[in-house]
Amino acid sequence: MAGQLLKVSSLATAVFASSGFYLYNRQLNLNDLTVIRFGRAAATTVVISLDYLTAFKHVEYGTEEYWAIRSKVHLRSAERLRDLCCANRGTFIKVGQHLGALDYLLPQEYTSTLKVLHSRAPQSSMEEVKQVIREDLSKELSELFVSFEEKPQGAASLAQVHKAVLHDGRTVAIKVQHPKVQRQMSRDIAVMEVLLRAVHWLFPDFAFMWLVEEAKKNMPLELDFLNEGHNAERLANMLAHLPFLKIPIIHWDLSTKRILTMEFAEGGQVNDKDYMKKHSINVNEISENLGKMYSEMIFVHGFVHCDPHPGNVLVRKCPQSKKTEIILLDHGLYQVLQSDFRLDYCRLWQALIKGDMSGVERYSLRLGAGDLYPLFACVLTARSWAAINVGISSVSVTHSEDVEIRTNAALYLPQISELLNRVPRQMLLLLKTNDLLRGIETTLQTRASSSSFINMSRCCIRAMARSERLNSYQRGPRMESWGTLHVIFVSSDA
């Protein structure tokens, strides 16, 4: 304990000394927000670390008092982290939202506290919005739009969306990037990396460097709105055979890396049961269709929209056909799955659905889980080991099982942390996506329905059959070539 406290005090001294030196060298230029952001993040890290180091000094591990104190420390720390994200905005809010989505991987105190970041995103001023449009499109608002609603339809960590009407009468949604995010991103990620390494030095069991690695890889892609537009078009073409899926059309002439203009599509959030009741939308149909489209993305195509939080998944009755539609928004964060990974993932889910324990072990090992494969299976399905042993399609999720899984997220945090560092990077966004989809199903009370397992199985079988046909086709020409060579050699011998 004394050694750890010495580490914290040394870390705090180094942090504040370096901040002071930096400020001095910059001649107290307070307009350089990196210094302030770093200072806030460092101070929060030190306070949280000290809380964890000192809170359990006189408490015996495993007692009721220990668990009660631990829960309070988790909550205090989560609130400090939330406040830091709100203060530093941008990249910090994005990473906080990511953590808030990991319902079955992190303690409940963290996920429930950080979920509010979806509604705490910053707003740019109208003048800042106009400036971005002026810089990127070289025109004033009045030249581009008949009307432009100043109040955003929604604000997120990286951008905000406004409703407008074009001169030809079409209604569009304009997604405008917050002007400072691009400049701050790389510095913010560097700050997070330094502080996470410091925390890992203090608490060796805390190994969340995967979070920084994911941010480094994904943030530049999410900040490129042209990339987002191409993702939207690719998915729309890929899933064009699903009549219930609506992806807004992109207006490329009014889109840049910082501005994305698209068809305006209105609907209620997928977790708004009152909206669905009012508009006679069947929650079971929505849940089944959501499962269908994600099974296709993951198992068949390996091109996955990885941010299906309720604000990005809207539902409505189509104005023309009056049929139920799912509107999928925000196509910045995608995961492309490598073929071998995707097929092993298919086989693992097939084993989990059937209760094939040798298959569960085999394919978990192939996906990098090692001796933590039982934990991996529980994390992936958010089901108990008992349910996995009989096949997750055979037993319904009970409230007590759900509570057990969420509780275990706190109990096994070091092991979960190690697991997340072991598995391929492709797996991390899939785990987040799974948790977000489960959250929607839980709200709609359609979790673990038989139709969802049937759709998953069908897609897994399709993917594996397609792979087998491709392999057979590729083997065919080689066999034919070998046969031709064999004839030549036999003829020449003769």
Coordinates of C-alpha atoms in Angstrom, one line a residue:
M1 CA 0.0 0.0 0.0
A2 CA 2.8 2.5 1.0
G3 CA 4.6 1.7 -2.3
Q4 CA 1.4 2.3 -4.3
L5 CA 0.8 5.6 -2.5
L6 CA 4.3 6.6 -3.3
K7 CA 3.7 5.8 -6.9
V8 CA 0.6 8.0 -6.9
S9 CA 2.3 10.9 -5.2
S10 CA 5.3 10.6 -7.7
L11 CA 2.8 10.5 -10.6
A12 CA 0.9 13.5 -9.3
T13 CA 4.1 15.5 -8.8
A14 CA 5.3 14.6 -12.4
V15 CA 1.9 15.5 -13.8
F16 CA 1.6 18.9 -12.2
A17 CA 5.3 19.8 -12.7
S18 CA 5.1 18.9 -16.4
S19 CA 1.9 20.9 -16.7
G20 CA 3.5 23.9 -15.1
F21 CA 6.6 23.7 -17.2
Y22 CA 4.5 23.4 -20.4
L23 CA 2.4 26.5 -19.4
Y24 CA 5.6 28.4 -18.6
N25 CA 7.1 27.5 -22.0
R26 CA 3.9 28.5 -23.7
Q27 CA 4.0 31.8 -21.9
L28 CA 0.7 31.1 -20.1
N29 CA -1.3 30.8 -23.3
L30 CA -4.6 29.7 -21.9
N31 CA -6.1 29.5 -25.3
D32 CA -4.2 26.3 -25.8
L33 CA -6.8 23.9 -24.4
T34 CA -4.6 20.9 -24.5
V35 CA -2.8 21.9 -21.3
I36 CA -6.1 22.4 -19.5
R37 CA -7.6 19.2 -20.9
F38 CA -4.5 17.2 -19.8
G39 CA -4.5 18.8 -16.4
R40 CA -8.2 17.9 -15.9
A41 CA -7.6 14.3 -17.1
A42 CA -4.5 13.9 -14.9
A43 CA -6.2 15.3 -11.8
T44 CA -9.2 13.0 -12.3
T45 CA -6.9 10.0 -12.7
V46 CA -5.0 10.8 -9.6
V47 CA -8.2 11.3 -7.5
I48 CA -9.7 8.0 -8.8
S49 CA -6.5 6.1 -8.2
L50 CA -6.2 7.4 -4.6
D51 CA -9.8 6.5 -3.9
Y52 CA -9.2 2.9 -5.0
L53 CA -5.9 2.7 -3.0
T54 CA -7.3 4.0 0.3
A55 CA -10.9 3.0 0.4
F56 CA -10.2 -0.7 1.4
K57 CA -7.4 -0.2 3.9
H58 CA -9.3 -1.5 6.9
V59 CA -11.8 -3.8 5.2
E60 CA -11.5 -7.5 4.8
Y61 CA -11.8 -8.8 1.3
G62 CA -15.0 -10.6 0.4
T63 CA -17.1 -9.3 3.3
E64 CA -20.4 -7.6 2.9
E65 CA -18.8 -4.3 3.9
Y66 CA -16.1 -4.8 1.3
W67 CA -18.6 -5.2 -1.6
A68 CA -20.7 -2.2 -0.4
I69 CA -17.6 0.0 -0.3
R70 CA -16.4 -1.3 -3.6
S71 CA -19.8 -0.4 -5.2
K72 CA -19.6 3.2 -3.8
V73 CA -16.0 3.6 -5.0
H74 CA -17.0 2.4 -8.5
L75 CA -19.9 4.9 -8.5
R76 CA -17.8 7.8 -7.3
S77 CA -15.1 7.0 -9.9
A78 CA -17.7 6.7 -12.7
E79 CA -19.2 10.1 -11.8
R80 CA -15.7 11.7 -11.8
L81 CA -15.0 10.1 -15.2
R82 CA -18.4 11.3 -16.6
D83 CA -17.7 14.8 -15.4
L84 CA -14.2 14.7 -17.0
C85 CA -15.8 13.6 -20.3
C86 CA -18.4 16.4 -20.2
A87 CA -15.7 19.0 -19.4
N88 CA -13.2 17.8 -22.1
R89 CA -15.9 16.9 -24.6
G90 CA -15.1 15.5 -28.1
T91 CA -12.9 12.4 -28.0
F92 CA -13.4 12.0 -24.3
I93 CA -17.2 11.8 -24.7
K94 CA -16.8 9.4 -27.5
V95 CA -14.6 7.0 -25.5
G96 CA -17.0 7.5 -22.5
Q97 CA -20.0 6.5 -24.6
H98 CA -18.1 3.4 -25.8
L99 CA -17.5 2.4 -22.2
G100 CA -21.1 3.1 -21.3
A101 CA -22.2 0.6 -23.9
L102 CA -20.3 -2.4 -22.4
D103 CA -23.1 -3.5 -20.1
Y104 CA -21.9 -7.0 -19.6
L105 CA -18.1 -6.2 -19.5
L106 CA -17.8 -3.4 -17.0
P107 CA -19.3 -2.9 -13.5
Q108 CA -22.9 -1.6 -13.6
E109 CA -22.0 1.5 -11.7
Y110 CA -19.8 2.6 -14.6
T111 CA -22.1 1.6 -17.5
S112 CA -25.2 3.2 -16.0
T113 CA -23.4 6.4 -15.1
L114 CA -21.6 6.8 -18.5
K115 CA -24.8 6.1 -20.5
V116 CA -25.9 9.7 -19.9
L117 CA -23.1 10.9 -22.1
H118 CA -25.3 10.2 -25.1
S119 CA -27.6 13.1 -23.9
R120 CA -24.7 15.3 -22.6
A121 CA -22.9 15.8 -25.9
P122 CA -21.8 19.4 -26.6
Q123 CA -23.4 21.8 -29.1
S124 CA -21.5 24.1 -31.4
S125 CA -22.8 27.6 -31.8
M126 CA -24.7 28.6 -34.9
E127 CA -21.7 30.9 -35.8
E128 CA -19.4 27.8 -35.6
V129 CA -21.7 25.8 -37.8
K130 CA -21.9 28.6 -40.4
Q131 CA -18.1 28.9 -40.4
V132 CA -17.6 25.1 -41.1
I133 CA -20.1 25.3 -43.9
R134 CA -18.5 28.4 -45.3
E135 CA -15.0 26.9 -45.2
D136 CA -16.0 23.5 -46.7
L137 CA -18.7 24.4 -49.2
S138 CA -17.5 28.0 -50.0
K139 CA -21.0 29.3 -49.8
E140 CA -23.4 31.0 -47.3
L141 CA -26.3 29.2 -45.8
S142 CA -28.8 31.2 -47.8
E143 CA -27.1 30.2 -51.1
L144 CA -27.5 26.5 -50.2
F145 CA -30.8 26.2 -48.4
V146 CA -34.2 27.8 -48.4
S147 CA -34.4 27.2 -44.7
F148 CA -32.0 25.9 -42.0
E149 CA -33.2 25.1 -38.5
E150 CA -30.8 26.6 -36.0
K151 CA -31.8 24.2 -33.2
P152 CA -30.0 20.9 -33.9
Q153 CA -32.1 17.8 -34.3
G154 CA -29.5 16.1 -32.2
A155 CA -25.9 16.7 -31.0
A156 CA -23.3 14.0 -30.6
S157 CA -19.7 13.9 -29.4
L158 CA -18.2 14.6 -32.8
A159 CA -21.0 16.5 -34.7
Q160 CA -24.5 17.8 -34.6
V161 CA -27.4 17.4 -37.1
H162 CA -29.6 20.2 -38.5
K163 CA -32.7 20.0 -40.6
A164 CA -32.8 22.1 -43.8
V165 CA -34.7 22.5 -47.0
L166 CA -32.9 22.7 -50.4
H167 CA -33.8 25.2 -53.1
D168 CA -35.5 22.3 -55.0
G169 CA -37.8 21.6 -52.1
R170 CA -36.2 18.4 -50.7
T171 CA -35.7 18.2 -47.0
V172 CA -32.3 17.1 -45.8
A173 CA -30.3 16.5 -42.7
I174 CA -26.9 18.2 -42.4
K175 CA -24.4 16.6 -40.1
V176 CA -21.7 19.3 -39.2
Q177 CA -18.5 18.4 -37.3
H178 CA -17.6 20.3 -34.2
P179 CA -14.8 22.6 -35.4
K180 CA -12.3 21.8 -32.7
V181 CA -12.6 18.0 -32.6
Q182 CA -10.3 17.2 -35.5
R183 CA -7.5 19.3 -34.0
Q184 CA -7.8 17.9 -30.5
M185 CA -8.3 14.3 -31.4
S186 CA -4.6 13.1 -31.6
R187 CA -3.6 15.0 -28.5
D188 CA -6.6 13.7 -26.5
I189 CA -5.7 10.1 -27.5
A190 CA -2.1 10.7 -26.5
V191 CA -3.3 12.0 -23.1
M192 CA -5.5 8.9 -22.6
E193 CA -2.6 6.6 -23.5
V194 CA -0.2 8.3 -21.0
L195 CA -2.8 8.1 -18.2
L196 CA -3.9 4.6 -18.9
R197 CA -0.3 3.4 -18.8
A198 CA 0.2 5.2 -15.5
V199 CA -2.9 3.5 -14.1
H200 CA -1.7 0.1 -15.4
W201 CA 1.6 0.8 -13.6
L202 CA -0.3 1.4 -10.3
F203 CA -2.8 -1.4 -10.8
P204 CA -1.2 -4.2 -12.9
D205 CA -4.6 -6.0 -13.2
F206 CA -6.0 -2.9 -15.0
A207 CA -5.1 -3.5 -18.6
F208 CA -7.3 -1.3 -20.8
M209 CA -4.8 -0.3 -23.5
W210 CA -7.1 -1.9 -26.1
L211 CA -9.3 1.2 -25.5
V212 CA -6.5 3.5 -26.8
E213 CA -5.7 1.2 -29.7
E214 CA -9.3 1.2 -30.8
A215 CA -9.5 5.0 -30.5
K216 CA -6.3 5.5 -32.5
K217 CA -7.7 3.2 -35.3
N218 CA -11.3 4.4 -35.4
M219 CA -11.4 8.1 -34.5
P220 CA -9.8 9.3 -37.8
L221 CA -12.3 7.2 -39.7
E222 CA -15.3 8.5 -37.7
L223 CA -14.1 12.1 -38.4
D224 CA -14.0 11.5 -42.1
F225 CA -17.7 12.0 -43.2
L226 CA -17.0 11.0 -46.8
N227 CA -15.9 7.7 -45.4
E228 CA -19.2 7.6 -43.5
G229 CA -21.2 8.3 -46.6
H230 CA -19.4 5.5 -48.5
N231 CA -20.1 3.1 -45.6
A232 CA -23.8 4.0 -45.8
E233 CA -24.0 3.4 -49.5
R234 CA -22.1 0.1 -49.3
L235 CA -24.5 -1.2 -46.6
A236 CA -27.6 0.0 -48.5
N237 CA -26.4 -1.9 -51.6
M238 CA -25.4 -5.0 -49.6
L239 CA -28.8 -5.3 -47.8
A240 CA -31.0 -3.9 -50.6
H241 CA -33.0 -7.2 -50.4
L242 CA -34.3 -6.3 -46.9
P243 CA -37.4 -4.2 -47.6
F244 CA -37.7 -3.0 -44.0
L245 CA -34.3 -1.3 -43.9
K246 CA -34.0 2.4 -44.7
I247 CA -30.6 4.1 -45.1
P248 CA -30.9 7.8 -46.0
I249 CA -29.5 8.8 -49.4
I250 CA -26.3 10.8 -49.4
H251 CA -26.1 14.2 -51.2
W252 CA -22.5 14.1 -52.4
D253 CA -22.5 17.6 -53.8
L254 CA -23.1 19.0 -50.3
S255 CA -20.8 16.6 -48.4
T256 CA -17.1 17.0 -47.4
K257 CA -14.9 15.4 -44.7
R258 CA -16.6 17.6 -42.1
I259 CA -20.1 17.9 -43.6
L260 CA -22.5 15.1 -44.5
T261 CA -25.8 16.0 -46.2
M262 CA -28.4 13.3 -46.5
E263 CA -32.1 12.7 -47.0
F264 CA -34.1 13.6 -43.9
A265 CA -35.8 10.5 -42.4
E266 CA -38.0 10.9 -39.4
G267 CA -39.0 8.2 -36.8
G268 CA -39.0 7.3 -33.2
Q269 CA -36.0 5.8 -31.3
V270 CA -36.0 2.0 -31.3
N271 CA -36.3 1.9 -27.5
D272 CA -39.4 4.3 -27.4
K273 CA -42.2 1.8 -26.7
D274 CA -44.7 4.6 -26.4
Y275 CA -43.9 5.8 -29.9
M276 CA -44.3 2.3 -31.3
K277 CA -47.6 1.7 -29.5
K278 CA -48.9 5.1 -30.8
H279 CA -48.0 4.2 -34.4
S280 CA -49.0 0.5 -34.2
I281 CA -45.5 -0.8 -34.6
N282 CA -45.0 -4.4 -33.5
V283 CA -42.0 -4.6 -31.2
N284 CA -41.5 -8.3 -32.0
E285 CA -41.3 -7.5 -35.7
I286 CA -38.7 -4.7 -35.0
S287 CA -36.6 -7.0 -32.8
E288 CA -36.7 -9.8 -35.4
N289 CA -35.8 -7.5 -38.3
L290 CA -33.0 -5.9 -36.3
G291 CA -31.6 -9.4 -35.6
K292 CA -31.9 -10.3 -39.3
M293 CA -30.0 -7.3 -40.6
Y294 CA -27.2 -7.7 -38.0
S295 CA -26.9 -11.4 -38.6
E296 CA -26.4 -10.7 -42.3
M297 CA -23.8 -8.0 -41.6
I298 CA -21.8 -10.1 -39.1
F299 CA -22.0 -13.6 -40.4
V300 CA -22.6 -13.3 -44.1
H301 CA -20.8 -10.1 -45.2
G302 CA -18.4 -9.3 -42.4
F303 CA -19.2 -5.6 -42.8
V304 CA -20.7 -4.4 -39.5
H305 CA -22.3 -1.1 -38.3
C306 CA -20.9 -0.9 -34.8
D307 CA -22.8 1.9 -33.1
P308 CA -26.5 0.7 -32.9
H309 CA -27.4 2.8 -29.8
P310 CA -31.1 3.9 -29.8
G311 CA -30.3 7.3 -31.2
N312 CA -28.9 5.7 -34.4
V313 CA -31.8 3.2 -34.9
L314 CA -35.1 4.8 -35.6
V315 CA -38.4 3.1 -36.5
R316 CA -41.4 4.3 -38.4
K317 CA -44.3 3.4 -40.7
C318 CA -43.2 4.1 -44.2
P319 CA -45.2 7.1 -45.5
Q320 CA -45.8 5.4 -48.9
S321 CA -46.2 1.7 -48.2
K322 CA -47.4 2.0 -44.5
K323 CA -45.1 -0.9 -43.7
T324 CA -42.7 -0.8 -40.7
E325 CA -39.2 0.4 -41.4
I326 CA -35.9 0.5 -39.5
I327 CA -33.9 3.6 -40.2
L328 CA -30.2 3.1 -39.6
L329 CA -28.1 6.3 -39.0
D330 CA -24.5 7.2 -38.3
H331 CA -22.3 5.0 -40.4
G332 CA -19.0 6.3 -39.2
L333 CA -18.0 3.3 -37.1
Y334 CA -17.7 0.0 -39.0
Q335 CA -15.8 -3.2 -38.5
V336 CA -14.6 -5.3 -41.4
L337 CA -14.2 -8.9 -40.4
Q338 CA -11.5 -11.1 -42.0
S339 CA -12.9 -14.2 -43.7
D340 CA -11.2 -16.8 -41.3
F341 CA -12.3 -14.8 -38.3
R342 CA -15.9 -14.5 -39.5
L343 CA -16.2 -18.2 -40.2
D344 CA -14.8 -19.2 -36.9
Y345 CA -17.2 -16.7 -35.3
C346 CA -20.0 -18.4 -37.2
R347 CA -19.0 -21.8 -36.0
L348 CA -18.7 -20.6 -32.4
W349 CA -22.2 -19.2 -32.4
Q350 CA -23.5 -22.4 -33.9
A351 CA -21.9 -24.3 -31.1
L352 CA -23.2 -21.9 -28.4
I353 CA -26.8 -22.2 -29.8
K354 CA -26.7 -26.0 -29.8
G355 CA -24.7 -26.5 -26.6
D356 CA -21.8 -28.2 -28.4
M357 CA -19.2 -27.7 -25.7
S358 CA -16.3 -29.2 -27.6
G359 CA -17.1 -26.7 -30.4
V360 CA -17.4 -23.8 -27.9
E361 CA -13.9 -24.6 -26.6
R362 CA -12.4 -25.3 -30.1
Y363 CA -13.6 -22.1 -31.7
S364 CA -13.1 -19.9 -28.6
L365 CA -9.4 -21.0 -28.6
R366 CA -9.2 -20.2 -32.3
L367 CA -10.5 -16.8 -31.6
G368 CA -7.7 -16.2 -29.0
A369 CA -9.6 -16.7 -25.7
G370 CA -7.1 -19.4 -24.5
D371 CA -7.9 -20.8 -21.0
L372 CA -10.4 -18.0 -20.5
Y373 CA -12.8 -19.6 -23.0
P374 CA -15.6 -20.2 -20.5
L375 CA -15.5 -16.5 -19.5
F376 CA -15.3 -15.6 -23.2
A377 CA -18.5 -17.6 -24.0
C378 CA -20.3 -15.9 -21.1
V379 CA -19.1 -12.4 -22.2
L380 CA -20.1 -13.1 -25.8
T381 CA -23.6 -14.3 -25.0
A382 CA -24.3 -12.6 -21.7
R383 CA -25.5 -15.9 -20.5
S384 CA -24.5 -18.1 -17.5
W385 CA -22.1 -21.1 -17.9
A386 CA -25.1 -23.3 -17.0
A387 CA -27.1 -22.0 -19.9
I388 CA -24.2 -22.3 -22.3
N389 CA -23.8 -26.0 -21.3
V390 CA -27.3 -26.9 -22.4
G391 CA -27.4 -24.5 -25.4
I392 CA -28.5 -20.9 -25.2
S393 CA -31.5 -21.5 -27.5
S394 CA -32.8 -24.1 -25.1
V395 CA -33.3 -21.9 -22.0
S396 CA -34.8 -18.4 -21.7
V397 CA -33.0 -15.6 -20.0
T398 CA -34.2 -15.1 -16.4
H399 CA -33.9 -12.0 -14.3
S400 CA -31.7 -13.8 -11.8
E401 CA -29.4 -14.9 -14.6
D402 CA -29.1 -11.4 -16.0
V403 CA -28.3 -10.0 -12.5
E404 CA -25.7 -12.8 -12.1
I405 CA -24.0 -11.9 -15.4
R406 CA -23.9 -8.1 -14.6
T407 CA -22.6 -8.9 -11.1
N408 CA -19.8 -11.1 -12.5
A409 CA -18.7 -8.2 -14.7
A410 CA -17.6 -6.5 -11.5
L411 CA -16.2 -9.6 -9.9
Y412 CA -14.1 -10.7 -12.9
L413 CA -13.0 -7.3 -14.1
P414 CA -9.2 -8.2 -14.1
Q415 CA -9.9 -11.5 -16.1
I416 CA -12.2 -9.6 -18.5
S417 CA -9.5 -7.0 -19.0
E418 CA -7.0 -9.7 -19.8
L419 CA -9.5 -11.4 -22.2
L420 CA -10.1 -8.1 -24.1
N421 CA -6.3 -7.7 -24.5
R422 CA -6.0 -11.3 -25.8
V423 CA -8.8 -11.5 -28.5
P424 CA -8.3 -10.2 -32.0
R425 CA -9.0 -6.4 -32.3
Q426 CA -12.0 -7.3 -34.6
M427 CA -13.7 -8.8 -31.6
L428 CA -13.8 -5.6 -29.5
L429 CA -16.3 -3.7 -31.6
L430 CA -18.4 -6.8 -32.0
L431 CA -18.7 -7.2 -28.2
K432 CA -19.8 -3.5 -28.0
T433 CA -22.3 -4.1 -30.8
N434 CA -23.7 -7.2 -29.1
D435 CA -24.2 -5.3 -25.8
L436 CA -26.0 -2.4 -27.6
L437 CA -28.3 -4.8 -29.4
R438 CA -29.0 -6.7 -26.2
G439 CA -29.8 -3.4 -24.5
I440 CA -32.5 -2.8 -27.2
E441 CA -33.9 -6.3 -26.9
T442 CA -34.1 -6.0 -23.1
T443 CA -36.0 -2.7 -23.4
L444 CA -38.4 -4.3 -25.9
Q445 CA -38.6 -7.4 -23.8
T446 CA -37.7 -9.6 -26.8
R447 CA -34.4 -11.0 -25.5
A448 CA -33.3 -14.4 -26.6
S449 CA -36.4 -15.0 -28.7
S450 CA -36.5 -18.2 -30.8
S451 CA -36.7 -16.2 -34.0
S452 CA -33.4 -14.4 -33.3
F453 CA -31.6 -17.8 -32.9
I454 CA -33.2 -19.1 -36.1
N455 CA -32.0 -16.1 -38.1
M456 CA -28.5 -16.3 -36.7
S457 CA -28.3 -20.0 -37.5
R458 CA -29.6 -19.5 -41.0
C459 CA -27.0 -16.8 -41.6
C460 CA -24.2 -18.9 -40.1
I461 CA -25.2 -21.8 -42.3
R462 CA -25.3 -19.6 -45.4
A463 CA -21.9 -18.1 -44.7
M464 CA -20.3 -21.5 -44.1
A465 CA -22.0 -23.0 -47.2
R466 CA -20.8 -20.1 -49.4
S467 CA -17.3 -20.6 -48.1
E468 CA -17.4 -24.3 -48.8
R469 CA -18.6 -23.6 -52.4
L470 CA -15.9 -21.1 -52.9
N471 CA -13.2 -23.5 -51.6
S472 CA -14.6 -26.2 -53.9
Y473 CA -14.5 -23.9 -56.9
Q474 CA -10.9 -22.9 -56.1
R475 CA -9.8 -26.5 -55.6
G476 CA -11.5 -27.5 -58.9
P477 CA -9.2 -25.7 -61.4
R478 CA -6.1 -26.9 -59.4
M479 CA -7.3 -30.5 -59.7
E480 CA -8.1 -30.0 -63.4
S481 CA -4.6 -28.5 -63.9
W482 CA -3.0 -31.5 -62.1
G483 CA -5.0 -33.9 -64.3
T484 CA -3.7 -32.1 -67.4
L485 CA -0.1 -32.3 -66.2
H486 CA -0.6 -35.9 -65.3
V487 CA -1.8 -36.7 -68.9
I488 CA 1.2 -34.8 -70.3
F489 CA 3.7 -36.7 -68.2
V490 CA 2.1 -40.1 -68.9
S491 CA 2.1 -39.3 -72.7
S492 CA 5.7 -38.2 -72.7
D493 CA 6.7 -41.4 -70.8
A494 CA 4.9 -43.5 -73.4

